[in-house]
Each structure stands twice: as C-alpha cells, then as structure tokens.
C-alpha cells in the first residue's frame, strides 16, 4: 500500500491526508463556514496537483457529519427528521436504535448523495444523540482542472445544504437556534 501522509493544523481543527492517488481535506470543529473551507481546499488541491502531477481526477466527494442532540430520551423521530420510515404500532413497543441509509441522485444533478442517520453513537445524560451523515459524490474521469473542481465543490455543497434542510423539521431547526417558535410558518 501507498504511504499515507497526514498533516494536522496545530489546534487539530484541520487535517489533510494525501498520497500519490488522493488528497482529502477535513475541517473539524470549529467549522468556520463553506467559503473558508473552499478557499483552503483550493490552495491545498493546487499544491497537491503541483507536487503529484496527476493525469486525471476520478472522484470528488464532500461529506458533512452533523451531531444532533435532542434534549429528551424518548424521541418521536418524525418531530425532528422528515425521512423516517413509518413502523406500524402493532409491530413494535418503540424504537431502540436507528441506522437508516439512503442513496439517491439529487434533482438536476449528476452527483450521488449517500445519507445516514444513526443513533446511540455517544450518550449524554437525559438526551438523545444522532449523527446525520451526508456524503455527496461526483464520479469523474477528467483531466485535472481546478475550475472544474471548484465548481464541483460548489455543486456538492449546494446538494448537501438542500438535503440537510429538506431532511430536518422546523422543530429540529429550533434546537439549532436558527428558527424561533413564532417563525414556524415562514420556513417550511
């Protein structure tokens, strides 16, 4: 196997991993926004291209992993998430854990999106913790062009934002502090 190089920022908020076949760029907490991430990613990709001189780009992926903490232990999932399967009451006493995966093509896109919703990853007393993982993938076999890569990053970010906003409810938005109770009718 090819040697993997890892570079952490001093405060451990960023990680770059690379070898001759790939580069991955990770923004850990605190997340300072997409525009900052994109600018940093473009710099790193340009350096990677200069150093490794790859012939083509096979795939571009962008992944957001969101931890969602709900301040209750017996969660009615449909209050917070819009893509929960309905389980007939006569079949179950209640849901113990959640692992839901979906893969689809977003509207007006040639990307693929894989999503998962998982519970029970960590425990916080009297609260429920969920991870919502949204991974946008664009399969390519193109010559390297930083403008194409930049546009693909923008498209992936747009898809991820649309999926996230489409998959959560206003009640979930209230948890994040982005929607107040009297704003419910404005944002659906």
Short mmCIF file of C-alpha atoms in Angstrom, two decimals, residues 60 138 140 142-155:
data_model
loop_
_atom_site.label_atom_id
_atom_site.label_comp_id
_atom_site.label_asym_id
_atom_site.label_seq_id
_atom_site.Cartn_x
_atom_site.Cartn_y
_atom_site.Cartn_z
CA UNK A 60 -14.79 14.43 -5.92
CA UNK A 138 -19.26 13.03 -8.24
CA UNK A 140 -15.32 11.65 -12.96
CA UNK A 142 -11.44 14.01 -16.40
CA UNK A 143 -8.21 15.83 -16.85
CA UNK A 144 -7.37 17.95 -13.82
CA UNK A 145 -8.87 21.43 -13.99
CA UNK A 146 -9.04 23.47 -10.80
CA UNK A 147 -12.04 25.47 -12.10
CA UNK A 148 -14.00 22.25 -12.68
CA UNK A 149 -13.01 21.01 -9.23
CA UNK A 150 -14.10 24.30 -7.67
CA UNK A 151 -17.49 24.16 -9.42
CA UNK A 152 -17.93 20.53 -8.33
CA UNK A 153 -17.24 21.56 -4.73
CA UNK A 154 -19.88 24.30 -5.01
CA UNK A 155 -22.40 21.85 -6.50
#
